[in-house]
């Protein structure tokens, strides 16, 4: 099973991404990510034997157990790769360090469970388009939205169809951590 771990974005941010994607369609040719599929990848595992999927779920639970929700805001658009065949993405202006911490924890936990992932350095982004032709010049200004990320999900990725199909396998909800020191002990609620 092809797997990756990603943060899901709140509805208002998904809608903003849809609006930015629609603006881009007037300016840039390439393969657009379907609006329902926007996500923020934290770790890409690739093919994992079905018998190891429970380990991946446990790794995610452990990595997120003490992780509070993360306040984020979109920043500028960015790209990876060459200008005529680029991956075009929405970047973040707020929450970058916290997202980096979460990605690091998720990756470490996967490694602790003996699971292999792509170790390319984490750069928080939401892919909007692949094989984008950016040689035409300026990009539109993205629709800026802010919100709180509180869902981290293990997704399966099925590439057999015309478009990738991502299905949630295991969802973890991040919780605000309340420290109750009245008895000298930290407590999660
Ligand atoms: O969210 P993005 O688009 O950055 O690019 C793929 C996507 O990330 C990435 O995993 C996410 C879900 O498919 N991905 C796909 N194949 C990959 C690979 N071989 C990969 N990342 C690293 N190595």
PDB file of C-alpha atoms and ligand atoms in Angstrom:
ATOM      1  CA  UNK A   1       0.000   0.000   0.000  1.00  0.00           C
ATOM      2  CA  UNK A   2       1.413   3.407  -0.992  1.00  0.00           C
ATOM      3  CA  UNK A   3       1.283   5.654   2.073  1.00  0.00           C
ATOM      4  CA  UNK A   4       2.056   9.194   3.162  1.00  0.00           C
ATOM      5  CA  UNK A   5       1.377  11.289   6.263  1.00  0.00           C
ATOM      6  CA  UNK A   6      -0.141  14.731   5.786  1.00  0.00           C
ATOM      7  CA  UNK A   7      -1.762  17.503   7.785  1.00  0.00           C
ATOM      8  CA  UNK A   8      -5.303  18.268   6.697  1.00  0.00           C
ATOM      9  CA  UNK A   9      -6.302  21.906   6.391  1.00  0.00           C
ATOM     10  CA  UNK A  10      -9.449  23.516   7.820  1.00  0.00           C
ATOM     11  CA  UNK A  11     -12.362  24.174   5.429  1.00  0.00           C
ATOM     12  CA  UNK A  12     -11.712  27.914   5.006  1.00  0.00           C
ATOM     13  CA  UNK A  13      -8.127  27.210   3.977  1.00  0.00           C
ATOM     14  CA  UNK A  14      -9.220  24.474   1.558  1.00  0.00           C
ATOM     15  CA  UNK A  15     -11.655  26.962  -0.010  1.00  0.00           C
ATOM     16  CA  UNK A  16      -8.923  29.606  -0.302  1.00  0.00           C
ATOM     17  CA  UNK A  17      -6.669  27.062  -2.022  1.00  0.00           C
ATOM     18  CA  UNK A  18      -9.507  26.287  -4.436  1.00  0.00           C
ATOM     19  CA  UNK A  19      -9.833  29.997  -5.243  1.00  0.00           C
ATOM     20  CA  UNK A  20      -6.081  30.369  -5.760  1.00  0.00           C
ATOM     21  CA  UNK A  21      -6.093  27.297  -7.983  1.00  0.00           C
ATOM     22  CA  UNK A  22      -8.926  28.788 -10.054  1.00  0.00           C
ATOM     23  CA  UNK A  23      -6.946  32.051 -10.432  1.00  0.00           C
ATOM     24  CA  UNK A  24      -3.912  30.051 -11.554  1.00  0.00           C
ATOM     25  CA  UNK A  25      -5.866  28.331 -14.291  1.00  0.00           C
ATOM     26  CA  UNK A  26      -6.025  31.628 -16.182  1.00  0.00           C
ATOM     27  CA  UNK A  27      -2.245  32.064 -16.009  1.00  0.00           C
ATOM     28  CA  UNK A  28      -0.495  28.691 -15.976  1.00  0.00           C
ATOM     29  CA  UNK A  29      -0.851  25.419 -17.873  1.00  0.00           C
ATOM     30  CA  UNK A  30      -0.124  22.089 -16.181  1.00  0.00           C
ATOM     31  CA  UNK A  31      -1.756  19.344 -14.132  1.00  0.00           C
ATOM     32  CA  UNK A  32      -3.928  20.743 -11.373  1.00  0.00           C
ATOM     33  CA  UNK A  33      -4.428  19.004  -8.047  1.00  0.00           C
ATOM     34  CA  UNK A  34      -8.143  18.302  -7.535  1.00  0.00           C
ATOM     35  CA  UNK A  35      -9.475  20.782  -4.926  1.00  0.00           C
ATOM     36  CA  UNK A  36     -10.596  18.006  -2.551  1.00  0.00           C
ATOM     37  CA  UNK A  37      -7.076  16.567  -2.540  1.00  0.00           C
ATOM     38  CA  UNK A  38      -5.063  19.509  -1.160  1.00  0.00           C
ATOM     39  CA  UNK A  39      -2.887  18.444   1.766  1.00  0.00           C
ATOM     40  CA  UNK A  40       0.365  19.307   3.536  1.00  0.00           C
ATOM     41  CA  UNK A  41       2.715  16.316   3.311  1.00  0.00           C
ATOM     42  CA  UNK A  42       4.782  15.643   6.446  1.00  0.00           C
ATOM     43  CA  UNK A  43       6.352  12.321   5.444  1.00  0.00           C
ATOM     44  CA  UNK A  44       6.178  10.154   2.329  1.00  0.00           C
ATOM     45  CA  UNK A  45       6.542   6.419   3.023  1.00  0.00           C
ATOM     46  CA  UNK A  46       5.867   4.937  -0.408  1.00  0.00           C
ATOM     47  CA  UNK A  47       5.008   1.232  -0.655  1.00  0.00           C
ATOM     48  CA  UNK A  48       4.427  -0.348   2.765  1.00  0.00           C
ATOM     49  CA  UNK A  49       3.401  -4.015   3.244  1.00  0.00           C
ATOM     50  CA  UNK A  50      -0.208  -4.257   4.471  1.00  0.00           C
ATOM     51  CA  UNK A  51       1.063  -6.071   7.565  1.00  0.00           C
ATOM     52  CA  UNK A  52       3.024  -2.931   8.563  1.00  0.00           C
ATOM     53  CA  UNK A  53       0.156  -0.443   8.260  1.00  0.00           C
ATOM     54  CA  UNK A  54      -0.752  -0.836  11.964  1.00  0.00           C
ATOM     55  CA  UNK A  55       2.823   0.158  12.836  1.00  0.00           C
ATOM     56  CA  UNK A  56       2.473   3.307  10.751  1.00  0.00           C
ATOM     57  CA  UNK A  57      -0.785   4.145  12.596  1.00  0.00           C
ATOM     58  CA  UNK A  58       0.920   3.598  15.963  1.00  0.00           C
ATOM     59  CA  UNK A  59       3.866   5.762  14.899  1.00  0.00           C
ATOM     60  CA  UNK A  60       1.463   8.561  14.015  1.00  0.00           C
ATOM     61  CA  UNK A  61      -0.445   8.247  17.308  1.00  0.00           C
ATOM     62  CA  UNK A  62       2.795   8.453  19.279  1.00  0.00           C
ATOM     63  CA  UNK A  63       4.210  11.383  17.308  1.00  0.00           C
ATOM     64  CA  UNK A  64       1.021  13.393  17.804  1.00  0.00           C
ATOM     65  CA  UNK A  65       0.228  12.467  21.425  1.00  0.00           C
ATOM     66  CA  UNK A  66       1.753  15.651  22.875  1.00  0.00           C
ATOM     67  CA  UNK A  67       1.348  17.848  19.817  1.00  0.00           C
ATOM     68  CA  UNK A  68      -1.060  20.769  20.200  1.00  0.00           C
ATOM     69  CA  UNK A  69      -2.947  22.165  17.172  1.00  0.00           C
ATOM     70  CA  UNK A  70      -0.863  24.513  15.002  1.00  0.00           C
ATOM     71  CA  UNK A  71      -1.924  28.025  13.968  1.00  0.00           C
ATOM     72  CA  UNK A  72      -0.917  28.634  10.346  1.00  0.00           C
ATOM     73  CA  UNK A  73      -1.365  31.241   7.639  1.00  0.00           C
ATOM     74  CA  UNK A  74      -0.676  31.085   3.931  1.00  0.00           C
ATOM     75  CA  UNK A  75       2.234  33.089   2.511  1.00  0.00           C
ATOM     76  CA  UNK A  76       3.452  33.404  -1.063  1.00  0.00           C
ATOM     77  CA  UNK A  77       3.327  30.798  -3.802  1.00  0.00           C
ATOM     78  CA  UNK A  78       6.527  28.906  -4.559  1.00  0.00           C
ATOM     79  CA  UNK A  79       7.853  26.260  -6.904  1.00  0.00           C
ATOM     80  CA  UNK A  80      10.196  23.290  -7.060  1.00  0.00           C
ATOM     81  CA  UNK A  81      11.968  22.128 -10.182  1.00  0.00           C
ATOM     82  CA  UNK A  82      12.501  23.633 -13.596  1.00  0.00           C
ATOM     83  CA  UNK A  83      10.409  26.547 -14.855  1.00  0.00           C
ATOM     84  CA  UNK A  84       8.755  24.662 -17.712  1.00  0.00           C
ATOM     85  CA  UNK A  85       7.861  21.574 -15.632  1.00  0.00           C
ATOM     86  CA  UNK A  86       7.588  22.882 -12.088  1.00  0.00           C
ATOM     87  CA  UNK A  87       5.688  21.794  -9.005  1.00  0.00           C
ATOM     88  CA  UNK A  88       3.756  24.895  -7.958  1.00  0.00           C
ATOM     89  CA  UNK A  89       2.701  25.235  -4.348  1.00  0.00           C
ATOM     90  CA  UNK A  90       1.141  27.395  -1.687  1.00  0.00           C
ATOM     91  CA  UNK A  91       3.629  28.276   1.066  1.00  0.00           C
ATOM     92  CA  UNK A  92       3.144  29.342   4.685  1.00  0.00           C
ATOM     93  CA  UNK A  93       3.944  32.604   6.468  1.00  0.00           C
ATOM     94  CA  UNK A  94       2.951  31.383   9.912  1.00  0.00           C
ATOM     95  CA  UNK A  95       3.453  28.040  11.627  1.00  0.00           C
ATOM     96  CA  UNK A  96       6.558  27.073   9.645  1.00  0.00           C
ATOM     97  CA  UNK A  97       8.696  26.165  12.674  1.00  0.00           C
ATOM     98  CA  UNK A  98       5.860  24.276  14.385  1.00  0.00           C
ATOM     99  CA  UNK A  99       5.115  22.323  11.200  1.00  0.00           C
ATOM    100  CA  UNK A 100       8.818  21.508  10.918  1.00  0.00           C
ATOM    101  CA  UNK A 101       8.759  20.214  14.491  1.00  0.00           C
ATOM    102  CA  UNK A 102       5.725  18.058  13.769  1.00  0.00           C
ATOM    103  CA  UNK A 103       7.240  16.657  10.559  1.00  0.00           C
ATOM    104  CA  UNK A 104      10.431  15.852  12.496  1.00  0.00           C
ATOM    105  CA  UNK A 105       8.474  14.066  15.237  1.00  0.00           C
ATOM    106  CA  UNK A 106       6.438  12.072  12.714  1.00  0.00           C
ATOM    107  CA  UNK A 107       9.562  11.023  10.817  1.00  0.00           C
ATOM    108  CA  UNK A 108      11.414  10.074  14.008  1.00  0.00           C
ATOM    109  CA  UNK A 109       8.464   8.009  15.180  1.00  0.00           C
ATOM    110  CA  UNK A 110       8.239   6.218  11.820  1.00  0.00           C
ATOM    111  CA  UNK A 111      11.943   5.419  12.084  1.00  0.00           C
ATOM    112  CA  UNK A 112      11.458   4.132  15.655  1.00  0.00           C
ATOM    113  CA  UNK A 113       8.892   1.701  14.241  1.00  0.00           C
ATOM    114  CA  UNK A 114      11.311   0.558  11.561  1.00  0.00           C
ATOM    115  CA  UNK A 115       9.439   2.305   8.778  1.00  0.00           C
ATOM    116  CA  UNK A 116      11.279   3.968   5.920  1.00  0.00           C
ATOM    117  CA  UNK A 117      10.325   7.374   4.518  1.00  0.00           C
ATOM    118  CA  UNK A 118      11.685   9.838   2.006  1.00  0.00           C
ATOM    119  CA  UNK A 119      14.220  11.899   3.961  1.00  0.00           C
ATOM    120  CA  UNK A 120      14.163  14.937   1.689  1.00  0.00           C
ATOM    121  CA  UNK A 121      14.290  18.042   3.910  1.00  0.00           C
ATOM    122  CA  UNK A 122      10.827  19.177   4.973  1.00  0.00           C
ATOM    123  CA  UNK A 123       9.557  22.435   3.436  1.00  0.00           C
ATOM    124  CA  UNK A 124       5.913  23.085   4.344  1.00  0.00           C
ATOM    125  CA  UNK A 125       3.811  23.486   1.215  1.00  0.00           C
ATOM    126  CA  UNK A 126       0.532  22.478  -0.380  1.00  0.00           C
ATOM    127  CA  UNK A 127       0.956  21.389  -3.982  1.00  0.00           C
ATOM    128  CA  UNK A 128      -1.502  23.095  -6.331  1.00  0.00           C
ATOM    129  CA  UNK A 129      -0.098  22.037  -9.666  1.00  0.00           C
ATOM    130  CA  UNK A 130       2.438  19.677 -11.212  1.00  0.00           C
ATOM    131  CA  UNK A 131       4.266  20.008 -14.540  1.00  0.00           C
ATOM    132  CA  UNK A 132       3.447  23.697 -14.406  1.00  0.00           C
ATOM    133  CA  UNK A 133       4.800  25.900 -17.165  1.00  0.00           C
ATOM    134  CA  UNK A 134       6.061  28.959 -15.284  1.00  0.00           C
ATOM    135  CA  UNK A 135       7.999  30.456 -18.192  1.00  0.00           C
ATOM    136  CA  UNK A 136       5.159  32.915 -18.894  1.00  0.00           C
ATOM    137  CA  UNK A 137       6.063  35.346 -16.131  1.00  0.00           C
ATOM    138  CA  UNK A 138       4.206  36.572 -13.096  1.00  0.00           C
ATOM    139  CA  UNK A 139       1.941  34.467 -10.954  1.00  0.00           C
ATOM    140  CA  UNK A 140      -1.282  35.796  -9.416  1.00  0.00           C
ATOM    141  CA  UNK A 141      -1.355  36.732  -5.747  1.00  0.00           C
ATOM    142  CA  UNK A 142      -2.750  33.801  -3.746  1.00  0.00           C
ATOM    143  CA  UNK A 143      -5.845  34.084  -1.582  1.00  0.00           C
ATOM    144  CA  UNK A 144      -4.445  34.425   1.922  1.00  0.00           C
ATOM    145  CA  UNK A 145      -6.228  32.538   4.689  1.00  0.00           C
ATOM    146  CA  UNK A 146      -5.324  31.527   8.186  1.00  0.00           C
ATOM    147  CA  UNK A 147      -6.533  28.773  10.453  1.00  0.00           C
ATOM    148  CA  UNK A 148      -5.618  26.016  12.850  1.00  0.00           C
ATOM    149  CA  UNK A 149      -4.372  22.586  11.816  1.00  0.00           C
ATOM    150  CA  UNK A 150      -5.717  19.918  14.144  1.00  0.00           C
ATOM    151  CA  UNK A 151      -5.821  16.808  11.973  1.00  0.00           C
ATOM    152  CA  UNK A 152      -2.868  14.663  10.923  1.00  0.00           C
ATOM    153  CA  UNK A 153      -3.684  11.741   8.688  1.00  0.00           C
ATOM    154  CA  UNK A 154      -2.103   8.627   7.252  1.00  0.00           C
ATOM    155  CA  UNK A 155      -3.294   8.537   3.635  1.00  0.00           C
ATOM    156  CA  UNK A 156      -3.154   5.817   1.055  1.00  0.00           C
ATOM    157  CA  UNK A 157      -2.373   6.966  -2.459  1.00  0.00           C
ATOM    158  CA  UNK A 158      -3.735   5.117  -5.479  1.00  0.00           C
ATOM    159  CA  UNK A 159      -2.067   6.155  -8.703  1.00  0.00           C
ATOM    160  CA  UNK A 160      -3.822   3.632 -10.952  1.00  0.00           C
ATOM    161  CA  UNK A 161      -6.483   6.038 -12.248  1.00  0.00           C
ATOM    162  CA  UNK A 162      -6.298   9.216 -14.292  1.00  0.00           C
ATOM    163  CA  UNK A 163      -5.792  11.261 -11.117  1.00  0.00           C
ATOM    164  CA  UNK A 164      -4.223  10.229  -7.801  1.00  0.00           C
ATOM    165  CA  UNK A 165      -6.807   9.070  -5.268  1.00  0.00           C
ATOM    166  CA  UNK A 166      -5.997   9.773  -1.637  1.00  0.00           C
ATOM    167  CA  UNK A 167      -7.953   7.917   1.061  1.00  0.00           C
ATOM    168  CA  UNK A 168      -7.580   8.464   4.816  1.00  0.00           C
ATOM    169  CA  UNK A 169      -6.354   5.285   6.535  1.00  0.00           C
ATOM    170  CA  UNK A 170      -5.947   6.705  10.048  1.00  0.00           C
ATOM    171  CA  UNK A 171      -6.756  10.173  11.423  1.00  0.00           C
ATOM    172  CA  UNK A 172      -5.290  11.737  14.565  1.00  0.00           C
ATOM    173  CA  UNK A 173      -6.857  14.817  16.143  1.00  0.00           C
ATOM    174  CA  UNK A 174      -4.395  17.198  17.808  1.00  0.00           C
ATOM    175  CA  UNK A 175      -5.488  18.435  21.224  1.00  0.00           C
ATOM    176  CA  UNK A 176      -4.786  21.599  23.143  1.00  0.00           C
ATOM    177  CA  UNK A 177      -2.510  20.609  25.995  1.00  0.00           C
ATOM    178  CA  UNK A 178      -3.641  21.893  29.385  1.00  0.00           C
ATOM    179  CA  UNK A 179      -1.081  21.700  32.085  1.00  0.00           C
ATOM    180  CA  UNK A 180      -2.629  21.127  35.501  1.00  0.00           C
ATOM    181  CA  UNK A 181       0.188  21.620  37.966  1.00  0.00           C
ATOM    182  CA  UNK A 182      -2.018  21.635  41.069  1.00  0.00           C
ATOM    183  CA  UNK A 183      -0.627  18.259  42.060  1.00  0.00           C
ATOM    184  CA  UNK A 184       2.765  18.842  40.551  1.00  0.00           C
ATOM    185  CA  UNK A 185       1.859  16.638  37.584  1.00  0.00           C
ATOM    186  CA  UNK A 186       1.277  17.530  33.967  1.00  0.00           C
ATOM    187  CA  UNK A 187      -2.095  16.361  32.733  1.00  0.00           C
ATOM    188  CA  UNK A 188      -3.440  16.124  29.237  1.00  0.00           C
ATOM    189  CA  UNK A 189      -7.129  16.874  28.813  1.00  0.00           C
TER     190      UNK A 189
HETATM  191  O1  LIG B   1       1.997  17.014  -1.091  1.00  0.00           O
HETATM  192  P1  LIG B   1       3.041  16.901  -2.115  1.00  0.00           P
HETATM  193  O2  LIG B   1       2.536  17.057  -3.504  1.00  0.00           O
HETATM  194  O3  LIG B   1       4.253  17.677  -1.836  1.00  0.00           O
HETATM  195  O4  LIG B   1       4.654  14.701  -4.251  1.00  0.00           O
HETATM  196  C1  LIG B   1       3.911  13.741  -3.564  1.00  0.00           C
HETATM  197  C2  LIG B   1       2.919  14.350  -2.619  1.00  0.00           C
HETATM  198  O5  LIG B   1       3.536  15.400  -1.967  1.00  0.00           O
HETATM  199  C3  LIG B   1       4.784  13.023  -2.589  1.00  0.00           C
HETATM  200  O6  LIG B   1       3.911  12.493  -1.605  1.00  0.00           O
HETATM  201  C4  LIG B   1       2.727  13.241  -1.588  1.00  0.00           C
HETATM  202  C5  LIG B   1       1.547  12.357  -1.863  1.00  0.00           C
HETATM  203  O7  LIG B   1       1.733  11.660  -3.048  1.00  0.00           O
HETATM  204  N1  LIG B   1       5.513  11.964  -3.236  1.00  0.00           N
HETATM  205  C6  LIG B   1       5.073  11.151  -4.195  1.00  0.00           C
HETATM  206  N2  LIG B   1       6.054  10.289  -4.557  1.00  0.00           N
HETATM  207  C7  LIG B   1       7.126  10.610  -3.817  1.00  0.00           C
HETATM  208  C8  LIG B   1       8.450  10.087  -3.713  1.00  0.00           C
HETATM  209  N3  LIG B   1       8.856   9.066  -4.465  1.00  0.00           N
HETATM  210  C9  LIG B   1       6.785  11.680  -2.975  1.00  0.00           C
HETATM  211  N4  LIG B   1       7.638  12.215  -2.108  1.00  0.00           N
HETATM  212  C10 LIG B   1       8.876  11.691  -2.084  1.00  0.00           C
HETATM  213  N5  LIG B   1       9.278  10.662  -2.836  1.00  0.00           N
END
